[in-house]
Short mmCIF file of C-alpha atoms and ligand atoms in Angstrom, two decimals:
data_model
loop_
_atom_site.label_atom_id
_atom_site.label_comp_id
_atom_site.label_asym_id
_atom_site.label_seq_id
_atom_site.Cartn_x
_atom_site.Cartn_y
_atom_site.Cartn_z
CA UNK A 1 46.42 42.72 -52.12
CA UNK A 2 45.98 42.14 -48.49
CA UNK A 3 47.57 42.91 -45.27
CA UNK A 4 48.39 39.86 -42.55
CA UNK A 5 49.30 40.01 -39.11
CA UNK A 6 50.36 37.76 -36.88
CA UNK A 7 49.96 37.83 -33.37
CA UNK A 8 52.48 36.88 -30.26
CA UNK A 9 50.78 33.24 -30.43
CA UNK A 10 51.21 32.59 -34.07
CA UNK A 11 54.70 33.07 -34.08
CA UNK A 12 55.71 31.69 -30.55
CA UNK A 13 57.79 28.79 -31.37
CA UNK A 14 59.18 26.95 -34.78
CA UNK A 15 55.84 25.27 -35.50
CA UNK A 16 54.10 28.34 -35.48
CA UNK A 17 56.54 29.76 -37.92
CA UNK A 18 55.42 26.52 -40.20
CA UNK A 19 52.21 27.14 -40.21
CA UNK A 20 52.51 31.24 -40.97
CA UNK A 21 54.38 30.29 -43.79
CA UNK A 22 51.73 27.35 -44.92
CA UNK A 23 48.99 30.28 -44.55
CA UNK A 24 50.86 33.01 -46.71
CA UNK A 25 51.32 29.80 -49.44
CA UNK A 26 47.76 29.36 -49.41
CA UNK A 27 47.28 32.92 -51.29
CA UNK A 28 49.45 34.77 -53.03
CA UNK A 29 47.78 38.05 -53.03
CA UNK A 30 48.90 37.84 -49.28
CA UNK A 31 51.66 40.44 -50.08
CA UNK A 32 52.78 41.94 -46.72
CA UNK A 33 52.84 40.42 -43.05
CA UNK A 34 53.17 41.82 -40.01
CA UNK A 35 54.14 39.82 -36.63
CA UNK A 36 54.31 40.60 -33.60
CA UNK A 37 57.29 39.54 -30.82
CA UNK A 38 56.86 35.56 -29.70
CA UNK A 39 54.31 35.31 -26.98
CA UNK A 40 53.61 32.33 -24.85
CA UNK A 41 54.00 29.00 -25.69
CA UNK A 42 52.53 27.67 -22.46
CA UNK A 43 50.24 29.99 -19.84
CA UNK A 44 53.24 29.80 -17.66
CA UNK A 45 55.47 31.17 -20.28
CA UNK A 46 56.35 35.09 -20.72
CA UNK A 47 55.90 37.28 -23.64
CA UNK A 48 59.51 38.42 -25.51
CA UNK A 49 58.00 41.59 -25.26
CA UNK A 50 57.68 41.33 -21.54
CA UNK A 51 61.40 39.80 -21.00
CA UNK A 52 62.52 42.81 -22.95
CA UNK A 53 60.82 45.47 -21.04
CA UNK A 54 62.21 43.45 -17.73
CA UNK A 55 65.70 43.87 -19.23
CA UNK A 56 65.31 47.76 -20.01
CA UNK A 57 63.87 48.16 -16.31
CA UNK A 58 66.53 46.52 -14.98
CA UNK A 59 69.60 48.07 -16.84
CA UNK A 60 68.06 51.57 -15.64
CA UNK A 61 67.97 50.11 -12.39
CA UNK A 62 71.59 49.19 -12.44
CA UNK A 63 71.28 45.64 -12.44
CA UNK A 64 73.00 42.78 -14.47
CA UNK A 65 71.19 41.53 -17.21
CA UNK A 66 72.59 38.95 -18.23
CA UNK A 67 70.18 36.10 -17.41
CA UNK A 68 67.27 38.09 -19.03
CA UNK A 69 69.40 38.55 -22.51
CA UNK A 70 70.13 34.82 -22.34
CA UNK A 71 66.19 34.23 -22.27
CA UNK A 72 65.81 36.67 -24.59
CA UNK A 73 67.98 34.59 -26.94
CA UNK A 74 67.42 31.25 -26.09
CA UNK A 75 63.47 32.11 -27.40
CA UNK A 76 64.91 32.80 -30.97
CA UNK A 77 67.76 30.29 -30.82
CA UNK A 78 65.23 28.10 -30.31
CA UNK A 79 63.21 28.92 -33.65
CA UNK A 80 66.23 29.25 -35.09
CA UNK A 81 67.83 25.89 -34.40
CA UNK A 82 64.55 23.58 -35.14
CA UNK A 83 63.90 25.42 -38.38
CA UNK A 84 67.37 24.72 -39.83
CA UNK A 85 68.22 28.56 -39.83
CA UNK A 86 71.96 29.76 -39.54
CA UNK A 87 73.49 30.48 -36.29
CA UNK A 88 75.17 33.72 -37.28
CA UNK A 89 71.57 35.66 -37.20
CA UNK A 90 71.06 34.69 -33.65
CA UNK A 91 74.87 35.81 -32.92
CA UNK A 92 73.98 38.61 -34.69
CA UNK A 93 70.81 39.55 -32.36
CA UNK A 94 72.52 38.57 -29.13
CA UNK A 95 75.08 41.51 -30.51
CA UNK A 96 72.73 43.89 -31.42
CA UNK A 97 70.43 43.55 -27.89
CA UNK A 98 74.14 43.60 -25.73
CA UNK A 99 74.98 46.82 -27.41
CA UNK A 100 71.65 48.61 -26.87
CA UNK A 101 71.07 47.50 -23.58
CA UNK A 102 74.93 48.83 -23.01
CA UNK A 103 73.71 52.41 -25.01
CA UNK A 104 72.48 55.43 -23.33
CA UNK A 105 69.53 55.63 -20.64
CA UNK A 106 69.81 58.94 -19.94
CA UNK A 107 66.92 59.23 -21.78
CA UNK A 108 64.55 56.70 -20.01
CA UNK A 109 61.46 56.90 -22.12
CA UNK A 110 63.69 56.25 -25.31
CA UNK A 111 65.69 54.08 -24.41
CA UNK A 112 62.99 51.65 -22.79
CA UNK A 113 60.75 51.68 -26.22
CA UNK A 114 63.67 51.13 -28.26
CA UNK A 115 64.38 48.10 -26.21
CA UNK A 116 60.75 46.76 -26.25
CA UNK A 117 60.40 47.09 -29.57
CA UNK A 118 63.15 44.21 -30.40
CA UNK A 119 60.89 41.30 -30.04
CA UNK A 120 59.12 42.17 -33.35
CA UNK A 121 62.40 43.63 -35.34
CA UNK A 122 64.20 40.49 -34.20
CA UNK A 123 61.11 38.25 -35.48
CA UNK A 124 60.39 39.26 -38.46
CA UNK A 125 63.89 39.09 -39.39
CA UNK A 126 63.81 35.69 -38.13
CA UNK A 127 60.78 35.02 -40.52
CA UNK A 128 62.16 36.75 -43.63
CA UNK A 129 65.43 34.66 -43.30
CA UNK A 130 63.07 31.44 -42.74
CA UNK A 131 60.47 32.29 -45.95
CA UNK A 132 63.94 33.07 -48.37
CA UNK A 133 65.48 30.07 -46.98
CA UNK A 134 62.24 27.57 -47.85
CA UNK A 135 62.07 28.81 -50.93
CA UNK A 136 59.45 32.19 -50.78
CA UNK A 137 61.32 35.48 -51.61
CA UNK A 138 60.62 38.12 -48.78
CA UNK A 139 62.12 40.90 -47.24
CA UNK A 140 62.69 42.47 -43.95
CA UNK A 141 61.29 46.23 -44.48
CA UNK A 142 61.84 48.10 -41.05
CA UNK A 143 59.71 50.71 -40.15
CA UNK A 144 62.26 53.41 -40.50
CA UNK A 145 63.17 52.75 -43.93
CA UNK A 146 59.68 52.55 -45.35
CA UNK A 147 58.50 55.62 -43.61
CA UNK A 148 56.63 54.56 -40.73
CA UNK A 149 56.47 57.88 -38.77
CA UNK A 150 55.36 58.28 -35.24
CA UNK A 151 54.78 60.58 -32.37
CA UNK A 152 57.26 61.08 -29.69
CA UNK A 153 54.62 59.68 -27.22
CA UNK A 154 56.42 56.93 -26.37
CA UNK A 155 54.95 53.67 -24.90
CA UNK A 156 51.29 54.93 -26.86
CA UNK A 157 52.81 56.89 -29.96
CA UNK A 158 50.19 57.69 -32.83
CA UNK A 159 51.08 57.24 -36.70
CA UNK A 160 51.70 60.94 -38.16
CA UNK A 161 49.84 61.76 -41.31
CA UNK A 162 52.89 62.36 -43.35
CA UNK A 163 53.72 58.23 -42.72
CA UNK A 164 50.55 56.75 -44.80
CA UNK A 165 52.13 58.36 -48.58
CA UNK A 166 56.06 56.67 -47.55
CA UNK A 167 54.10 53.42 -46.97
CA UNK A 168 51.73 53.38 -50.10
CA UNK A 169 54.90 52.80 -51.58
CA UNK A 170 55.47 49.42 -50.21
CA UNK A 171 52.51 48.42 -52.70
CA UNK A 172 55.31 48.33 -55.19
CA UNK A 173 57.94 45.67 -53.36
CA UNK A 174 58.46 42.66 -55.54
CA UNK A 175 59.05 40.59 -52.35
CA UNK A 176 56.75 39.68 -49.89
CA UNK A 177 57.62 42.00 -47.38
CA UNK A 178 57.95 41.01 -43.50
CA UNK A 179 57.34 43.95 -41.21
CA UNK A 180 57.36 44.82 -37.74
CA UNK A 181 54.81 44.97 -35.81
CA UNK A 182 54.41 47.51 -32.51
CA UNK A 183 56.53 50.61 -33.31
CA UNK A 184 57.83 52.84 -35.67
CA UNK A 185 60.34 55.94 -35.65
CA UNK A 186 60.00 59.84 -34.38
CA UNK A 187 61.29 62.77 -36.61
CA UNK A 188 64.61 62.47 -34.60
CA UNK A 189 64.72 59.04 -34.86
CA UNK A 190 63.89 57.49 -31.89
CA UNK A 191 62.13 54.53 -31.78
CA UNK A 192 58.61 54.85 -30.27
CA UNK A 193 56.15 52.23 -29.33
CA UNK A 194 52.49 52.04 -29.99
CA UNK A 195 50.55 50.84 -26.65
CA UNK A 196 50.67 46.86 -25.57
CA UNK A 197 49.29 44.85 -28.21
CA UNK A 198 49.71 47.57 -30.89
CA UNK A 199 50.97 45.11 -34.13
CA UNK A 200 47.63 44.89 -34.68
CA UNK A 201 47.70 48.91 -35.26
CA UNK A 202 50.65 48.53 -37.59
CA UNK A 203 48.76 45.97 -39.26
CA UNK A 204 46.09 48.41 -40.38
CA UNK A 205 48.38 51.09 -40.57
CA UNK A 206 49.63 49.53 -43.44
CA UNK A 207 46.08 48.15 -44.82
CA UNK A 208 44.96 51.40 -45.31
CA UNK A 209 48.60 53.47 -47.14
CA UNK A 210 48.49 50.52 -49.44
CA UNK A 211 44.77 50.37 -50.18
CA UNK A 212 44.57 46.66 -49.45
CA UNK A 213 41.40 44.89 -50.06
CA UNK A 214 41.32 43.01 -46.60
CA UNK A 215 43.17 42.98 -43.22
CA UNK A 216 43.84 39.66 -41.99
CA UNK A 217 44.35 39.17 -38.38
CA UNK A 218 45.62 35.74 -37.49
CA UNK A 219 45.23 34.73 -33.33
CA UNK A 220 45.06 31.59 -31.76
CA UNK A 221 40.65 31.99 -31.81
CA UNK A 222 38.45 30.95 -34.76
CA UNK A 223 37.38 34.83 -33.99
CA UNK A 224 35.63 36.91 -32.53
CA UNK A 225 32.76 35.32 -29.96
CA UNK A 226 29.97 37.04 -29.07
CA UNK A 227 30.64 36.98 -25.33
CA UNK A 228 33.35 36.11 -22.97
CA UNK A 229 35.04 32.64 -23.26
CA UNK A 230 35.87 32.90 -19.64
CA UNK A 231 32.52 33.45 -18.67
CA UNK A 232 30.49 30.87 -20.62
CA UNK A 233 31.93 27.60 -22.84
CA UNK A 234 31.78 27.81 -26.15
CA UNK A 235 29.95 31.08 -27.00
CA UNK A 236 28.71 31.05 -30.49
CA UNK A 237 31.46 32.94 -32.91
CA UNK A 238 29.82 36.17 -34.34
CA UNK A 239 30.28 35.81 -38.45
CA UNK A 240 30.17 38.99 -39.25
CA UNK A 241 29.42 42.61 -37.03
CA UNK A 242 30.24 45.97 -38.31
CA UNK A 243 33.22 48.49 -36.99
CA UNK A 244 30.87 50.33 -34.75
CA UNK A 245 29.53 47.27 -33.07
CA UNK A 246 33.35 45.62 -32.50
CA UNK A 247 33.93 49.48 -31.11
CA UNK A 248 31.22 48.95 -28.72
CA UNK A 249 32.16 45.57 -27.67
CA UNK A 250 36.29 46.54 -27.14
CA UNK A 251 34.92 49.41 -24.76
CA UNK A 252 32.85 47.13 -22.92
CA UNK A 253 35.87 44.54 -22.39
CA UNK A 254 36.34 42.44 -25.07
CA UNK A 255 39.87 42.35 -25.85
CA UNK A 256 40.57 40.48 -29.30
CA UNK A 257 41.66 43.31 -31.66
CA UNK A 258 43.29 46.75 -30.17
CA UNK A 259 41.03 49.73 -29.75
CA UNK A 260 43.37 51.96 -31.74
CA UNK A 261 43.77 49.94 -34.78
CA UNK A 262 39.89 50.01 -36.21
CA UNK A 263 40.53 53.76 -36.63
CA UNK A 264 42.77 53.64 -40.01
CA UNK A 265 41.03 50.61 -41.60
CA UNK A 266 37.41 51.98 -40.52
CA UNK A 267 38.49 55.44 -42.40
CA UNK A 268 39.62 53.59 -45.31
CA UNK A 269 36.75 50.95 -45.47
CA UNK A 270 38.96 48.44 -45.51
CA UNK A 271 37.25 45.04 -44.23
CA UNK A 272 38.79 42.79 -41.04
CA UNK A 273 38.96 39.40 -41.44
CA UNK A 274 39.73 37.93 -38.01
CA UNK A 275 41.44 34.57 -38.12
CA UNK A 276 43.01 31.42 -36.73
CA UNK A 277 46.63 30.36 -37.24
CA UNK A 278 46.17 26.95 -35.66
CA UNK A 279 43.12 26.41 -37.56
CA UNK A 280 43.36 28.49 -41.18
CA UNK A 281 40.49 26.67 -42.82
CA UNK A 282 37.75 28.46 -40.28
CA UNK A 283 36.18 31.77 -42.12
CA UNK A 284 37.04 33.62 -39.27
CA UNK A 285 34.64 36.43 -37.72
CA UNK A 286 34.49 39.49 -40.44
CA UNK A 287 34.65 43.25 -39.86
CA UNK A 288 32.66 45.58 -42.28
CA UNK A 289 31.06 48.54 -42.61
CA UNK A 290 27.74 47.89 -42.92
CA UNK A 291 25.78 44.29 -42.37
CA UNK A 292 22.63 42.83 -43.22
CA UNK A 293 20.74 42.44 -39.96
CA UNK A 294 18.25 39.23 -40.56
CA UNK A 295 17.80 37.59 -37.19
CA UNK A 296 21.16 38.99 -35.71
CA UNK A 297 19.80 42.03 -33.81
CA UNK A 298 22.36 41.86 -31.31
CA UNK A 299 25.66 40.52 -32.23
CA UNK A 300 27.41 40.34 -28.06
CA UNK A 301 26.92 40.62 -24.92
CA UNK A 302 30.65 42.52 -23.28
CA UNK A 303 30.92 42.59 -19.34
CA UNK A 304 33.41 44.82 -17.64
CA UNK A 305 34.19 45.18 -14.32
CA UNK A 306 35.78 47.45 -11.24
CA UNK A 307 33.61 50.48 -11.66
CA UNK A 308 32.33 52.62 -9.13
CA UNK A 309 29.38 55.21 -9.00
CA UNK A 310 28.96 58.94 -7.00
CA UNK A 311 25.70 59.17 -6.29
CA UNK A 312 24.18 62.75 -6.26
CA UNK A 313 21.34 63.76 -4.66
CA UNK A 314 19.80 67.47 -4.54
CA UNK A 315 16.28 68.22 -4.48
CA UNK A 316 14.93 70.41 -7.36
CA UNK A 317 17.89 69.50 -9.03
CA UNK A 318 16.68 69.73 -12.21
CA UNK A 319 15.73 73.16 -11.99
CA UNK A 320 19.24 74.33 -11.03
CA UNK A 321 21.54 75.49 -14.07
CA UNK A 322 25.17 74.26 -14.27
CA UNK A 323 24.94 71.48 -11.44
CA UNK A 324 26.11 68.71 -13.80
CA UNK A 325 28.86 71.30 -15.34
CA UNK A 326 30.07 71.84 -12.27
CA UNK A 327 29.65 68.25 -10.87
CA UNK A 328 31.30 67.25 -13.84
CA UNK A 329 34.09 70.06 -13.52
CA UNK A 330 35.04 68.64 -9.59
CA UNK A 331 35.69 65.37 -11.42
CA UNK A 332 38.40 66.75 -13.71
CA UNK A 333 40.19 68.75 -11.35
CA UNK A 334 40.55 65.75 -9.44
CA UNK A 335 42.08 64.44 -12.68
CA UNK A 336 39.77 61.64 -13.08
CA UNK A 337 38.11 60.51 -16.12
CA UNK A 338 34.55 59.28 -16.01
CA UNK A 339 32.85 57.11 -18.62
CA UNK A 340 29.03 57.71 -17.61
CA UNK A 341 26.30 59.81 -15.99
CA UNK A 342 22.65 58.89 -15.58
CA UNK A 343 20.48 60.79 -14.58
CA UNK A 344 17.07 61.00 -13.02
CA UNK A 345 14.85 63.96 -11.58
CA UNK A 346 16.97 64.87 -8.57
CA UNK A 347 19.81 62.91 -8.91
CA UNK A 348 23.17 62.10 -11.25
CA UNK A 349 25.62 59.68 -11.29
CA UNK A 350 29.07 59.69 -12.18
CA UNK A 351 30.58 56.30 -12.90
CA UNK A 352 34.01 56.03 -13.28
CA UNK A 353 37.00 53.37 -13.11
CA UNK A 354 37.29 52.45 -9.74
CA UNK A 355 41.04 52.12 -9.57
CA UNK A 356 41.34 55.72 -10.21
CA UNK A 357 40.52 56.47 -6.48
CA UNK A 358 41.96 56.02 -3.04
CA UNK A 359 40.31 56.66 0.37
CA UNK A 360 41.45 60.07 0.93
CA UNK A 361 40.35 60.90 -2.50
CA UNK A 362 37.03 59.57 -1.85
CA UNK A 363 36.32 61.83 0.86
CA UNK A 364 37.61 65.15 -0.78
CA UNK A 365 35.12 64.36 -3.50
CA UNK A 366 32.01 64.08 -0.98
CA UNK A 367 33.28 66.50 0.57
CA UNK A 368 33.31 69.43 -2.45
CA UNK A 369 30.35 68.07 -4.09
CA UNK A 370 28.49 68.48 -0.30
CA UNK A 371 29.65 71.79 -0.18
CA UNK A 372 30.66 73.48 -3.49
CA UNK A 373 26.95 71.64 -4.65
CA UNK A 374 25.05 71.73 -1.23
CA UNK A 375 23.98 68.22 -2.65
CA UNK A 376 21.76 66.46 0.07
CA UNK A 377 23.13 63.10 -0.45
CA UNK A 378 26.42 62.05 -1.89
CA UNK A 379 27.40 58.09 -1.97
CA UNK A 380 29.62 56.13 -3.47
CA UNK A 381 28.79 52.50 -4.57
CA UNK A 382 31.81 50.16 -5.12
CA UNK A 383 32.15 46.89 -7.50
CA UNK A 384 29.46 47.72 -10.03
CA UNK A 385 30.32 45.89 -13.33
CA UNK A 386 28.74 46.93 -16.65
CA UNK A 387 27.51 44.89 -19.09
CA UNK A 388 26.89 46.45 -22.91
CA UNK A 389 24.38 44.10 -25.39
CA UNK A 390 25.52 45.31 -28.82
CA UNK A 391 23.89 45.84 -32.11
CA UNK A 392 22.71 47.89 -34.94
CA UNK A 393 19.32 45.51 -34.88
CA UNK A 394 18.33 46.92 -31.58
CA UNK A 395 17.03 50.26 -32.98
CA UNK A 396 14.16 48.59 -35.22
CA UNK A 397 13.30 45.50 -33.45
CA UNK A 398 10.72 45.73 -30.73
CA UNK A 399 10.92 44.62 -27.08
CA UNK A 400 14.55 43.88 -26.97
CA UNK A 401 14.76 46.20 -24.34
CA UNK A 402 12.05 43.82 -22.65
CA UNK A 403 13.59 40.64 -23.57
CA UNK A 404 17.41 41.96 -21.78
CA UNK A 405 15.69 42.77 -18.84
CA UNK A 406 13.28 39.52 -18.47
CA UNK A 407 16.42 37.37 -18.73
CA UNK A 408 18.08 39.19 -15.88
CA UNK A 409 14.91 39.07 -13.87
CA UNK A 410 14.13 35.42 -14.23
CA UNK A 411 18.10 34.94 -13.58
CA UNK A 412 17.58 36.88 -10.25
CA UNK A 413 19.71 39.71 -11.19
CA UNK A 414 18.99 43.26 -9.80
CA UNK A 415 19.83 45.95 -12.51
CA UNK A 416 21.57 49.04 -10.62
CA UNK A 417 21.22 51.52 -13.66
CA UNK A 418 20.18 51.10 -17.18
CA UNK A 419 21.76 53.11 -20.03
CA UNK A 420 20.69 53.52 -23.80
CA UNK A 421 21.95 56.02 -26.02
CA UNK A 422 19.68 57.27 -28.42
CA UNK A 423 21.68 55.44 -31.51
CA UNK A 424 20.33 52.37 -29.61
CA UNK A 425 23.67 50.73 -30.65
CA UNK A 426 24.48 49.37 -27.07
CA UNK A 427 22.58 49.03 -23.82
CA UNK A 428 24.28 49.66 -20.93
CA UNK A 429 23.32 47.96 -17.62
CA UNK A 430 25.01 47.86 -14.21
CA UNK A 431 24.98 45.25 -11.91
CA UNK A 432 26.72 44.10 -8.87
CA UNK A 433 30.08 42.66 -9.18
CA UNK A 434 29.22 39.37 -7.73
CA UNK A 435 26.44 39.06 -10.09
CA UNK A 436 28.08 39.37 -13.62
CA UNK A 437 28.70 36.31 -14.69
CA UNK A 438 25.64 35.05 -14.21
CA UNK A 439 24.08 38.04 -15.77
CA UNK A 440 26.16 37.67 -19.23
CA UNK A 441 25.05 33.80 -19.10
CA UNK A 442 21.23 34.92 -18.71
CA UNK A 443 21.48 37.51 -21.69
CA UNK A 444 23.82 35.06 -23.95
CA UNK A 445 21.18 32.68 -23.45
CA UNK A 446 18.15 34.71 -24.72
CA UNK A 447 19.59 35.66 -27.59
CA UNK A 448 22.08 32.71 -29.01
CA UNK A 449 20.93 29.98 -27.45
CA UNK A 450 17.09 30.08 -26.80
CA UNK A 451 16.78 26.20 -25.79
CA UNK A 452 19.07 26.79 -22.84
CA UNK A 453 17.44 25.66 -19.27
CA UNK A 454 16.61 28.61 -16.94
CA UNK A 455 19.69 29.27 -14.47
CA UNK A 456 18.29 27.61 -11.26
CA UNK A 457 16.94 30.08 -8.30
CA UNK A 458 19.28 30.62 -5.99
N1 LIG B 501 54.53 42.44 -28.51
C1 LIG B 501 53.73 43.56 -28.15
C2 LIG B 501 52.98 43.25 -26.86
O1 LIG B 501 53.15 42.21 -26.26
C3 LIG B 501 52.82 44.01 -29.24
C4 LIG B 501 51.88 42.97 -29.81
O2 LIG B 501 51.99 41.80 -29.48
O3 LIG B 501 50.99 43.33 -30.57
O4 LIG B 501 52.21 44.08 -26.42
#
């Protein structure tokens, strides 16, 4: 049996819907889909989901919403009307979203999840009705009624435990069953929603209760490439990398599947297929547990930007117990969360997200460390992006360490800090802002494609 999701893409218009339902004919052993809310049709178009939480915003705010419901409508009247579907559903939704967004707000958190969450519960009614209707037998399950239990942290709830054993049971459903993507119900029963982009997570939320051999997750990419399409044309697509390596890649920017959602099919060793509506007949990039290395030491090469670094100086430094503790321990009181610190003799680093900080903030910070630390020096270098080369081959192949570096050097780059944890899954260099792009190009090319020219000298 296997699990498919859709994303916002796949089921954005009537066409889309066609070729969902082409996809599920294909295999019958595809036994229960997940979609998401339609997304754009156009880059100039907006996301259900986003109309939605527009409405919810603007109902607290006291404001008429009645151009955003007609939107909201129009998107699945749309669908609706091209595929031949009744009209009475869509009466039946434009009902249903009046009287919510009419319903209580005292209760701002609820109420604005339970409004978000109508772009999926809306479409995959909309699909059910559209599979019975040409011909396939499915059913609308909704999370509530097949147990999908969630936190009350609304806006980023997490599955409870007690949810997986309710949904094993959708194994049994005779129908192919057409679920929800993005939320599922508290213990009072509230709807709560996972964080932006979560279908995915209710995707493998459901792999793993029903034990299904493969997750499919159908986007508008042939899948997954092994560095940023925005950065370079056509990067090769990566065939196959394991859940660790994908892990590594998400944290260092890549964005295709949601962070949260490797977490239930990883536990369960349940493999990822990632796949392409608008071109089915691609294999897709695959997501295992372990892979055969041959020549694919590295499988990407992730660049993320907007991070900042507080430089530390303090002479004998290393001799002096507790000064990264209590470095460290200035950082959280200031409530900010830091994803690295190098070190060298007499000095450590702390680089963190940027955006976390404001001017005033910035000073406070020198200002303790200088005097709670007697540090010597304390800086703070803006725009520092990071770039992370991933994969398991790194830790038995020689000089790749070497080969990163050469490329940036013969590409004119100046590495600001270099970072290797000792599972030599990911390196972890810094560079300046202004020089990222051309640093991803100059590692992409040493690795996938070796007949490149040399990036002129600027
Ligand atoms: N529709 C939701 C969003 O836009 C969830 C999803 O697409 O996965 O974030």
């Amino acid at each position: 049996m296997k699990v498919i999701k859709f994303g916002g893409s796949s089921v954005a218009d009537a066409n889309q819907f066609r070729k969902v339902r082409d996809i599920l004919l294909a295999d019958t052993t595809r036994r229960i889909v997940v979609v998401s809310a339609p997304g754009k049709r156009t880059k100039e178009d907006v996301k259900v989901t986003d109309l939605l939480i527009q409405s919810a915003r603007m109902r607290l705010s006291g404001r008429d919403v009645g151009g955003e419901i007609a939107r909201i409508i129009s998107r699945y009247e749309g669908i609706a009307c091209d595929l031949g579907l009744p009209a009475e559903l869509i009466q039946g939704f434009h009902t249903d979203l009046c009287r919510r967004l009419e319903g209580d707000t005292s209760r701002t958190r609820e109420f604005e999840d339970g409004i978000k969450a109508l772009g999926e519960m809306y479409c995959a009614q909309l699909m059910a009705a559209y599979l019975n209707e040409s011909g396939t037998p499915a059913e609308f399950v909704a999370p509530e009624e097949a147990g999908l239990l969630v936190s009350e942290e609304y806006g980023c709830a997490r599955v409870l435990e007690a949810a997986y054993a309710s949904l094993a049971k959708l194994r049994n459903r005779k129908k192919l069953v057409v679920f929800p993507g993005f939320y599922g119900f508290t213990r009072d029963g509230h709807i709560a929603t996972f964080s932006r982009g979560g279908s995915d997570l209710t995707g493998a939320i459901l792999a793993a209760a029903v034990g299904a051999k493969v997750y499919e997750n159908f986007t508008d990419v042939d899948g997954i490439a092994a560095a940023d399409p925005r950065i370079l044309k056509n990067p090769a697509l990566i065939p196959e990398l394991t859940y660790q390596e994908l892990r590594e890649l998400s944290y260092g920017g890549f964005s295709v599947f949601h962070e949260e959602a490797m977490l239930p099919v990883f536990e369960a060793g349940i493999p990822i297929n990632v796949r392409n509506t608008n071109n089915p007949s691609h294999p897709g990039t695959w997501v295992v547990s372990t892979r055969d290395i041959g020549g694919r030491a590295i499988v990407g090469v992730a660049c993320d930007r907007g991070f900042c670094g507080i430089y530390v100086n303090k002479y004998l430094m290393n001799r002096e117990k507790g000064f990264g503790r209590k470095l460290l321990q200035i950082i959280e009181e200031e409530d900010l969360s830091f994803d690295h610190a190098p070190s060298g003799v007499d000095n450590l680093t702390v680089i963190l997200r940027q955006n976390q900080l404001t001017a005033q903030l910035i000073d406070r910070i020198k200002d303790r460390i200088t005097r709670e630390l007697a540090a010597d020096t304390v800086s703070i270098e803006n725009d520092i992006a990071l770039l992370s080369v991933v994969g398991h081959g790194m830790r038995k192949t020689l000089g790749m360490a070497a080969r990163v570096t050469g490329a940036l050097a013969t590409a004119k780059v100046n590495i600001e800090m270099l970072m290797q944890g000792p599972s030599e899954l990911t390196m972890i260099l810094g560079v300046k802002d202004e020089d990222a792009a051309v640093a991803v190009r100059a590692i992409y090319d040493e690795f996938f494609n070796p007949s490149a020219e040399p990036p002129p000298l600027p």
